[in-house]
mmCIF file of C-alpha atoms in Angstrom:
data_model
loop_
_atom_site.group_PDB
_atom_site.id
_atom_site.type_symbol
_atom_site.label_atom_id
_atom_site.label_comp_id
_atom_site.label_asym_id
_atom_site.label_seq_id
_atom_site.Cartn_x
_atom_site.Cartn_y
_atom_site.Cartn_z
ATOM 1 C CA MET V 1 88.945 116.570 102.033
ATOM 2 C CA ASP V 2 91.220 113.551 102.353
ATOM 3 C CA LEU V 3 93.735 112.825 105.110
ATOM 4 C CA THR V 4 95.932 109.720 105.201
ATOM 5 C CA LEU V 5 97.842 108.884 108.361
ATOM 6 C CA ILE V 6 100.769 106.502 107.949
ATOM 7 C CA LEU V 7 100.323 104.960 111.382
ATOM 8 C CA THR V 8 103.410 102.784 111.139
ATOM 9 C CA GLU V 9 106.225 102.081 108.729
ATOM 10 C CA LYS V 10 106.575 98.550 110.094
ATOM 11 C CA CYS V 11 105.383 95.654 107.964
ATOM 12 C CA ASN V 12 105.384 91.871 108.161
ATOM 13 C CA ALA V 13 106.089 91.551 104.421
ATOM 14 C CA LYS V 14 108.992 92.652 102.251
ATOM 15 C CA CYS V 15 107.185 92.911 98.932
ATOM 16 C CA ARG V 16 109.396 93.510 95.890
ATOM 17 C CA HIS V 17 107.149 96.191 94.463
ATOM 18 C CA CYS V 18 106.520 98.154 97.665
ATOM 19 C CA PHE V 19 107.201 101.874 97.818
ATOM 20 C CA GLU V 20 107.558 101.785 101.604
ATOM 21 C CA GLU V 21 110.075 98.962 101.384
ATOM 22 C CA ASN V 22 112.258 100.921 98.957
ATOM 23 C CA CYS V 23 111.713 104.427 100.351
ATOM 24 C CA ASP V 24 114.238 106.603 102.184
ATOM 25 C CA TYR V 25 111.424 108.484 103.943
ATOM 26 C CA THR V 26 110.247 105.355 105.782
ATOM 27 C CA ALA V 27 113.580 103.695 106.467
ATOM 28 C CA ASP V 28 113.391 104.111 110.261
ATOM 29 C CA SER V 29 110.263 101.946 110.768
ATOM 30 C CA LEU V 30 108.610 104.542 112.969
ATOM 31 C CA THR V 31 105.122 104.454 114.508
ATOM 32 C CA MET V 32 102.978 107.577 114.846
ATOM 33 C CA ASP V 33 102.539 109.028 118.324
ATOM 34 C CA ILE V 34 98.935 108.822 119.500
ATOM 35 C CA SER V 35 98.804 112.454 120.662
ATOM 36 C CA ASP V 36 100.149 113.642 117.302
ATOM 37 C CA ALA V 37 97.535 111.598 115.444
ATOM 38 C CA GLU V 38 94.709 112.961 117.594
ATOM 39 C CA ARG V 39 95.874 116.519 116.922
ATOM 40 C CA TYR V 40 96.026 115.897 113.168
ATOM 41 C CA ILE V 41 92.435 114.629 113.297
ATOM 42 C CA ASP V 42 91.336 117.664 115.345
ATOM 43 C CA GLU V 43 93.007 120.031 112.883
ATOM 44 C CA ILE V 44 91.602 118.455 109.720
ATOM 45 C CA VAL V 45 88.110 118.407 111.259
ATOM 46 C CA ALA V 46 88.464 122.118 112.095
ATOM 47 C CA VAL V 47 89.483 122.912 108.513
ATOM 48 C CA GLY V 48 86.600 120.816 107.188
ATOM 49 C CA LYS V 49 84.102 122.740 109.294
ATOM 50 C CA GLN V 50 85.551 126.096 108.190
ATOM 51 C CA GLU V 51 85.280 125.111 104.528
ATOM 52 C CA ASN V 52 82.055 123.110 104.871
ATOM 53 C CA LYS V 53 83.735 119.995 103.492
ATOM 54 C CA GLU V 54 83.398 116.355 104.518
ATOM 55 C CA VAL V 55 86.570 114.784 105.877
ATOM 56 C CA ARG V 56 87.658 111.330 104.714
ATOM 57 C CA LEU V 57 90.273 109.623 106.875
ATOM 58 C CA GLN V 58 92.480 106.701 105.878
ATOM 59 C CA PHE V 59 94.903 104.678 107.985
ATOM 60 C CA SER V 60 97.796 103.167 106.079
ATOM 61 C CA GLY V 61 101.301 101.817 106.566
ATOM 62 C CA GLY V 62 103.336 99.676 106.665
ATOM 63 C CA GLU V 63 100.776 97.210 107.919
ATOM 64 C CA VAL V 64 98.240 98.971 110.136
ATOM 65 C CA PHE V 65 97.083 95.812 111.911
ATOM 66 C CA LEU V 66 100.547 95.606 113.508
ATOM 67 C CA VAL V 67 99.430 98.662 115.498
ATOM 68 C CA TYR V 68 95.841 97.490 115.886
ATOM 69 C CA ASP V 69 95.198 99.105 119.277
ATOM 70 C CA LEU V 70 96.403 102.469 117.957
ATOM 71 C CA MET V 71 94.189 102.188 114.869
ATOM 72 C CA LEU V 72 91.185 101.136 116.977
ATOM 73 C CA HIS V 73 91.633 104.073 119.352
ATOM 74 C CA LEU V 74 92.017 106.587 116.521
ATOM 75 C CA THR V 75 88.977 105.184 114.713
ATOM 76 C CA ARG V 76 86.879 105.776 117.810
ATOM 77 C CA TYR V 77 88.431 109.202 118.250
ATOM 78 C CA ALA V 78 87.779 110.218 114.636
ATOM 79 C CA LYS V 79 84.160 109.036 114.829
ATOM 80 C CA SER V 80 83.644 111.034 118.016
ATOM 81 C CA LYS V 81 84.841 114.121 116.120
ATOM 82 C CA GLY V 82 82.209 113.596 113.439
ATOM 83 C CA ILE V 83 84.221 111.871 110.702
ATOM 84 C CA LYS V 84 81.921 109.454 108.878
ATOM 85 C CA SER V 85 84.306 108.008 106.277
ATOM 86 C CA ILE V 86 87.157 106.049 107.883
ATOM 87 C CA SER V 87 89.148 103.395 106.027
ATOM 88 C CA CYS V 88 92.257 101.292 106.407
ATOM 89 C CA THR V 89 94.541 99.424 104.010
ATOM 90 C CA THR V 90 95.864 96.004 105.003
ATOM 91 C CA ASN V 91 97.423 92.835 103.602
ATOM 92 C CA GLY V 92 94.979 90.637 105.547
ATOM 93 C CA TYR V 93 97.578 88.601 107.453
ATOM 94 C CA TRP V 94 95.374 88.811 110.549
ATOM 95 C CA GLY V 95 92.890 86.403 108.960
ATOM 96 C CA LYS V 96 94.949 83.391 110.040
ATOM 97 C CA SER V 97 92.335 82.684 112.692
ATOM 98 C CA LEU V 98 88.663 83.274 111.873
ATOM 99 C CA VAL V 99 87.904 83.730 115.566
ATOM 100 C CA ASP V 100 90.598 86.370 116.059
ATOM 101 C CA ALA V 101 89.666 88.053 112.789
ATOM 102 C CA ASP V 102 86.039 88.289 113.894
ATOM 103 C CA VAL V 103 87.014 90.016 117.140
ATOM 104 C CA LYS V 104 89.220 92.527 115.355
ATOM 105 C CA VAL V 105 86.738 93.392 112.614
ATOM 106 C CA GLU V 106 83.750 93.632 114.968
ATOM 107 C CA LYS V 107 85.586 96.145 117.165
ATOM 108 C CA LEU V 108 86.754 98.223 114.209
ATOM 109 C CA VAL V 109 83.313 98.317 112.599
ATOM 110 C CA SER V 110 81.717 99.292 115.910
ATOM 111 C CA ALA V 111 84.370 101.970 116.309
ATOM 112 C CA GLY V 112 83.580 103.499 112.917
ATOM 113 C CA ILE V 113 85.585 101.863 110.108
ATOM 114 C CA THR V 114 83.557 102.072 106.889
ATOM 115 C CA LEU V 115 85.945 100.562 104.324
ATOM 116 C CA PHE V 116 88.691 97.944 104.306
ATOM 117 C CA GLY V 117 91.226 98.129 101.496
ATOM 118 C CA ILE V 118 92.874 94.758 100.812
ATOM 119 C CA SER V 119 96.218 94.532 99.015
ATOM 120 C CA LEU V 120 95.968 91.422 96.852
ATOM 121 C CA ASP V 121 98.536 90.542 94.183
ATOM 122 C CA GLU V 122 101.322 88.096 93.542
ATOM 123 C CA PHE V 123 103.819 90.287 95.396
ATOM 124 C CA HIS V 124 101.852 90.250 98.662
ATOM 125 C CA GLN V 125 101.025 86.579 98.304
ATOM 126 C CA GLU V 126 104.734 85.744 98.368
ATOM 127 C CA TYR V 127 104.449 86.593 102.085
ATOM 128 C CA ILE V 128 100.765 86.412 103.021
ATOM 129 C CA ASP V 129 98.889 83.107 102.762
ATOM 130 C CA ILE V 130 95.872 83.528 100.490
ATOM 131 C CA ASP V 131 93.743 81.571 102.981
ATOM 132 C CA TYR V 132 94.415 84.267 105.573
ATOM 133 C CA VAL V 133 93.225 86.910 103.117
ATOM 134 C CA ARG V 134 90.118 84.873 102.297
ATOM 135 C CA ASN V 135 89.292 84.648 106.006
ATOM 136 C CA ALA V 136 89.776 88.392 106.367
ATOM 137 C CA ILE V 137 87.405 89.093 103.450
ATOM 138 C CA LYS V 138 84.802 86.615 104.748
ATOM 139 C CA THR V 139 84.851 88.284 108.149
ATOM 140 C CA ILE V 140 84.507 91.796 106.743
ATOM 141 C CA GLN V 141 81.610 90.651 104.550
ATOM 142 C CA LYS V 142 79.900 89.248 107.639
ATOM 143 C CA TYR V 143 79.656 92.767 109.030
ATOM 144 C CA GLY V 144 78.480 94.318 105.779
ATOM 145 C CA VAL V 145 81.331 96.805 105.427
ATOM 146 C CA ARG V 146 82.663 97.892 102.047
ATOM 147 C CA ILE V 147 85.783 96.196 100.654
ATOM 148 C CA GLY V 148 88.243 97.439 98.065
ATOM 149 C CA ILE V 149 90.804 95.200 96.340
ATOM 150 C CA LYS V 150 94.056 96.796 95.177
ATOM 151 C CA THR V 151 96.355 94.940 92.786
ATOM 152 C CA VAL V 152 99.750 96.093 91.507
ATOM 153 C CA LEU V 153 100.810 94.941 88.040
ATOM 154 C CA THR V 154 103.997 94.525 86.033
ATOM 155 C CA LYS V 155 104.447 93.035 82.568
ATOM 156 C CA LYS V 156 105.142 89.614 84.074
ATOM 157 C CA SER V 157 102.790 89.605 87.058
ATOM 158 C CA LYS V 158 99.319 88.111 87.337
ATOM 159 C CA ARG V 159 96.510 90.263 86.002
ATOM 160 C CA LEU V 160 93.592 91.283 88.182
ATOM 161 C CA SER V 161 91.340 88.611 86.673
ATOM 162 C CA SER V 162 93.852 85.903 87.642
ATOM 163 C CA VAL V 163 94.352 87.318 91.134
ATOM 164 C CA LEU V 164 90.597 87.362 91.755
ATOM 165 C CA GLN V 165 90.318 83.655 90.902
ATOM 166 C CA ASP V 166 91.678 82.930 94.380
ATOM 167 C CA ILE V 167 88.624 84.606 95.916
ATOM 168 C CA ASP V 168 86.062 84.220 93.121
ATOM 169 C CA ASP V 169 83.567 82.362 95.340
ATOM 170 C CA LEU V 170 83.591 85.334 97.725
ATOM 171 C CA LEU V 171 82.593 87.734 94.927
ATOM 172 C CA ILE V 172 79.272 86.128 94.014
ATOM 173 C CA ASN V 173 76.450 88.634 94.549
ATOM 174 C CA LYS V 174 78.859 90.913 96.396
ATOM 175 C CA SER V 175 79.789 94.492 95.599
ATOM 176 C CA ILE V 176 83.568 94.830 95.860
ATOM 177 C CA HIS V 177 85.514 97.609 94.181
ATOM 178 C CA CYS V 178 88.611 96.237 92.423
ATOM 179 C CA GLN V 179 91.476 98.377 91.151
ATOM 180 C CA SER V 180 94.661 97.467 89.337
ATOM 181 C CA MET V 181 97.648 99.822 89.226
ATOM 182 C CA SER V 182 100.910 99.741 87.305
ATOM 183 C CA TYR V 183 104.017 99.286 89.389
ATOM 184 C CA ILE V 184 106.091 102.476 89.583
ATOM 185 C CA PRO V 185 109.898 102.253 89.876
ATOM 186 C CA TYR V 186 110.909 104.734 92.562
ATOM 187 C CA ASN V 187 114.671 104.672 92.835
ATOM 188 C CA SER V 188 117.807 102.567 92.526
ATOM 189 C CA LYS V 189 116.579 100.361 95.406
ATOM 190 C CA SER V 190 113.670 99.060 93.333
ATOM 191 C CA LYS V 191 113.731 95.260 93.146
ATOM 192 C CA ILE V 192 111.772 94.939 89.903
ATOM 193 C CA PRO V 193 113.671 95.420 86.616
ATOM 194 C CA LEU V 194 112.759 98.514 84.626
ATOM 195 C CA GLU V 195 111.989 96.384 81.569
ATOM 196 C CA ASP V 196 109.155 94.741 83.545
ATOM 197 C CA VAL V 197 107.325 98.036 84.144
ATOM 198 C CA LEU V 198 104.020 98.482 82.309
ATOM 199 C CA THR V 199 104.342 101.837 80.567
ATOM 200 C CA GLU V 200 102.057 104.041 78.504
ATOM 201 C CA LYS V 201 102.831 104.579 74.815
ATOM 202 C CA THR V 202 102.919 108.359 75.178
ATOM 203 C CA MET V 203 103.763 110.752 77.980
ATOM 204 C CA PRO V 204 100.809 110.816 80.449
ATOM 205 C CA ASN V 205 98.834 114.062 80.192
ATOM 206 C CA GLU V 206 96.383 113.648 83.075
ATOM 207 C CA VAL V 207 96.137 116.381 85.700
ATOM 208 C CA CYS V 208 96.596 115.649 89.392
ATOM 209 C CA PRO V 209 93.306 114.949 91.189
ATOM 210 C CA SER V 210 92.398 116.554 94.495
ATOM 211 C CA PHE V 211 95.312 116.268 96.880
ATOM 212 C CA VAL V 212 95.412 113.576 99.567
ATOM 213 C CA ILE V 213 97.244 115.054 102.529
ATOM 214 C CA THR V 214 99.507 112.284 103.813
ATOM 215 C CA ILE V 215 101.375 112.468 107.111
ATOM 216 C CA LEU V 216 104.264 110.192 108.039
ATOM 217 C CA PRO V 217 104.966 109.140 111.645
ATOM 218 C CA ASN V 218 107.711 111.782 111.880
ATOM 219 C CA GLY V 219 105.261 114.507 110.839
ATOM 220 C CA VAL V 220 106.483 115.034 107.257
ATOM 221 C CA VAL V 221 103.548 115.992 105.025
ATOM 222 C CA PHE V 222 103.102 115.125 101.338
ATOM 223 C CA PRO V 223 100.245 116.063 98.976
ATOM 224 C CA CYS V 224 99.767 112.520 97.672
ATOM 225 C CA CYS V 225 99.359 108.972 98.910
ATOM 226 C CA SER V 226 102.974 107.788 98.445
ATOM 227 C CA VAL V 227 103.613 106.917 94.810
ATOM 228 C CA GLY V 228 105.533 110.108 94.063
ATOM 229 C CA TRP V 229 107.266 111.347 97.188
ATOM 230 C CA THR V 230 110.309 113.568 96.633
ATOM 231 C CA ASP V 231 111.883 116.371 98.678
ATOM 232 C CA ASN V 232 110.472 118.926 96.221
ATOM 233 C CA LEU V 233 106.924 117.914 97.133
ATOM 234 C CA ILE V 234 107.239 118.065 100.930
ATOM 235 C CA LEU V 235 104.615 120.482 102.237
ATOM 236 C CA GLY V 236 106.062 120.853 105.721
ATOM 237 C CA ASN V 237 105.989 119.054 109.059
ATOM 238 C CA ALA V 238 102.720 118.657 110.964
ATOM 239 C CA GLN V 239 104.641 118.377 114.234
ATOM 240 C CA ASP V 240 105.781 121.973 113.738
ATOM 241 C CA ASP V 241 102.851 123.617 111.916
ATOM 242 C CA SER V 242 99.091 123.144 111.971
ATOM 243 C CA LEU V 243 97.373 121.385 109.077
ATOM 244 C CA GLY V 244 95.395 124.582 108.558
ATOM 245 C CA LYS V 245 98.591 126.503 107.888
ATOM 246 C CA ILE V 246 100.051 123.739 105.704
ATOM 247 C CA LEU V 247 96.864 123.517 103.615
ATOM 248 C CA LYS V 248 96.819 127.288 103.189
ATOM 249 C CA GLN V 249 100.395 127.208 101.906
ATOM 250 C CA LEU V 250 99.530 124.334 99.567
ATOM 251 C CA ARG V 251 96.634 126.205 97.999
ATOM 252 C CA SER V 252 98.702 129.339 97.468
ATOM 253 C CA ASN V 253 101.608 127.437 95.895
ATOM 254 C CA ILE V 254 101.598 128.010 92.140
ATOM 255 C CA ILE V 255 103.430 124.724 91.461
ATOM 256 C CA PHE V 256 100.523 122.740 92.877
ATOM 257 C CA GLU V 257 98.046 124.913 90.974
ATOM 258 C CA ILE V 258 99.830 123.955 87.768
ATOM 259 C CA LEU V 259 99.765 120.254 88.694
ATOM 260 C CA GLN V 260 96.007 120.403 89.125
ATOM 261 C CA ASP V 261 95.419 122.558 86.053
ATOM 262 C CA GLN V 262 97.854 121.019 83.535
ATOM 263 C CA GLY V 263 99.481 118.056 85.269
ATOM 264 C CA PRO V 264 103.175 117.117 85.497
ATOM 265 C CA ILE V 265 103.425 117.104 81.696
ATOM 266 C CA ALA V 266 103.586 120.925 81.834
ATOM 267 C CA PHE V 267 106.956 120.634 83.553
ATOM 268 C CA ALA V 268 108.092 117.650 81.497
ATOM 269 C CA LYS V 269 107.594 119.447 78.178
ATOM 270 C CA GLN V 270 109.815 122.324 79.271
ATOM 271 C CA MET V 271 112.393 119.954 80.733
ATOM 272 C CA ASN V 272 112.643 118.147 77.410
ATOM 273 C CA LEU V 273 113.955 121.382 75.903
ATOM 274 C CA VAL V 274 116.942 121.246 78.267
ATOM 275 C CA ASN V 275 119.921 119.475 76.716
ATOM 276 C CA ASP V 276 120.865 117.484 79.808
ATOM 277 C CA CYS V 277 117.337 116.265 80.471
ATOM 278 C CA ARG V 278 116.341 112.844 79.169
ATOM 279 C CA LEU V 279 112.667 112.642 80.132
ATOM 280 C CA GLN V 280 111.706 112.392 76.460
ATOM 281 C CA GLU V 281 113.616 109.112 76.264
ATOM 282 C CA GLU V 282 111.795 107.564 79.234
ATOM 283 C CA ARG V 283 108.523 105.660 79.329
ATOM 284 C CA PHE V 284 106.105 106.138 82.220
ATOM 285 C CA ALA V 285 103.645 103.877 83.999
ATOM 286 C CA ASN V 286 101.210 106.746 84.647
ATOM 287 C CA TYR V 287 101.107 110.425 85.540
ATOM 288 C CA CYS V 288 102.247 109.688 89.116
ATOM 289 C CA HIS V 289 105.402 108.101 87.704
ATOM 290 C CA LEU V 290 105.912 111.147 85.475
ATOM 291 C CA CYS V 291 105.372 113.486 88.434
ATOM 292 C CA TYR V 292 107.918 111.588 90.509
ATOM 293 C CA SER V 293 110.467 111.718 87.671
ATOM 294 C CA VAL V 294 109.905 115.445 87.133
ATOM 295 C CA PHE V 295 110.231 116.465 90.760
ATOM 296 C CA LYS V 296 113.318 114.406 91.485
ATOM 297 C CA SER V 297 115.116 115.729 88.404
ATOM 298 C CA GLU V 298 117.924 118.253 88.802
ATOM 299 C CA SER V 299 116.651 119.918 85.622
ATOM 300 C CA LEU V 300 113.466 121.090 87.348
ATOM 301 C CA SER V 301 115.082 124.260 88.707
ATOM 302 C CA LEU V 302 116.233 125.189 85.191
ATOM 303 C CA VAL V 303 112.706 125.313 83.777
ATOM 304 C CA LEU V 304 110.550 126.307 86.738
ATOM 305 C CA ASP V 305 110.386 130.013 85.864
ATOM 306 C CA ASP V 306 109.488 129.244 82.240
ATOM 307 C CA VAL V 307 106.713 126.837 83.282
ATOM 308 C CA ILE V 308 105.213 129.387 85.665
ATOM 309 C CA THR V 309 105.418 132.191 83.090
ATOM 310 C CA ASP V 310 103.762 130.027 80.434
ATOM 311 C CA TRP V 311 101.010 128.941 82.827
ATOM 312 C CA LYS V 312 100.247 132.548 83.828
ATOM 313 C CA ARG V 313 100.072 133.549 80.167
ATOM 314 C CA ARG V 314 97.696 130.706 79.365
ATOM 315 C CA ARG V 315 95.539 131.625 82.357
ATOM 316 C CA VAL V 316 95.287 135.262 81.255
ATOM 317 C CA ASP V 317 94.444 134.184 77.695
ATOM 318 C CA LYS V 318 91.716 131.898 79.020
ATOM 319 C CA ILE V 319 90.167 134.701 81.083
ATOM 320 C CA LEU V 320 90.272 137.089 78.115
ATOM 321 C CA ASN V 321 88.604 134.522 75.873
ATOM 322 C CA ILE V 322 85.818 134.075 78.413
ATOM 323 C CA LEU V 323 85.297 137.849 78.634
ATOM 324 C CA GLU V 324 85.106 138.115 74.836
ATOM 325 C CA GLU V 325 82.376 135.502 74.536
#
């Protein structure tokens, strides 16, 4: 059971590719209230105990080290509530001083952080000195905590292998998980030309994985970690309703059942039968990009009933086939 808290929308970089930088939902640069965050942790722990599931907590932003004291407090709080998997995602700017970096990392590790995600690509390095990032990685390695490298790609950007050359000496005999992701154009504010987007040759047909409940500082709740936020995917507001209630509504929502069973392509195929819809003429970076395009489209309401009817029919057919075997 995954919970991501967007602790702050503030950042010390203005990366061209960044969802947060180009997103209407995070335009106010808010920071999460500490009492709200504690309650969210209490509620997700309660749900985890009821369902006998392990809770994984992630702190993200913005840049979480800009609200270091808040993150440190919440890490301690989460650990005291029994959460064993606690991670944060950062650009590593705080590695400017090895001494200061050591103090910060030592406190976080003692508090309960088990994984540091480092954003490392040519977009971040336009703002964050690579030597600062190297110092951050060195310090984390000193304390034996897991590290994950995340790199965003476009057609013209450096590939992961090139990005890692800047830290290749830090990878020797070290286990670091590295992940590269295609840049996703979100809206008209995007600063990267559409022709630079790495797209798949065919429409992505993957299903949505288990949902990552993500809460913004203003309490708005989404079922994913930011790459596909639209009004049609808002689950509610955690300042008004408990996470238990929001999760119950999520699991009883047939739209999200379809996303996990068939993926966003189930909606896209029906939308392509609508004359005014042009999804069939678009190319997509991945299924998250397709999902975002589907759920921001005005054509969605025209096909929703047909998608649900078709899904129910397929489900009944599947059950009947199982019974016949």
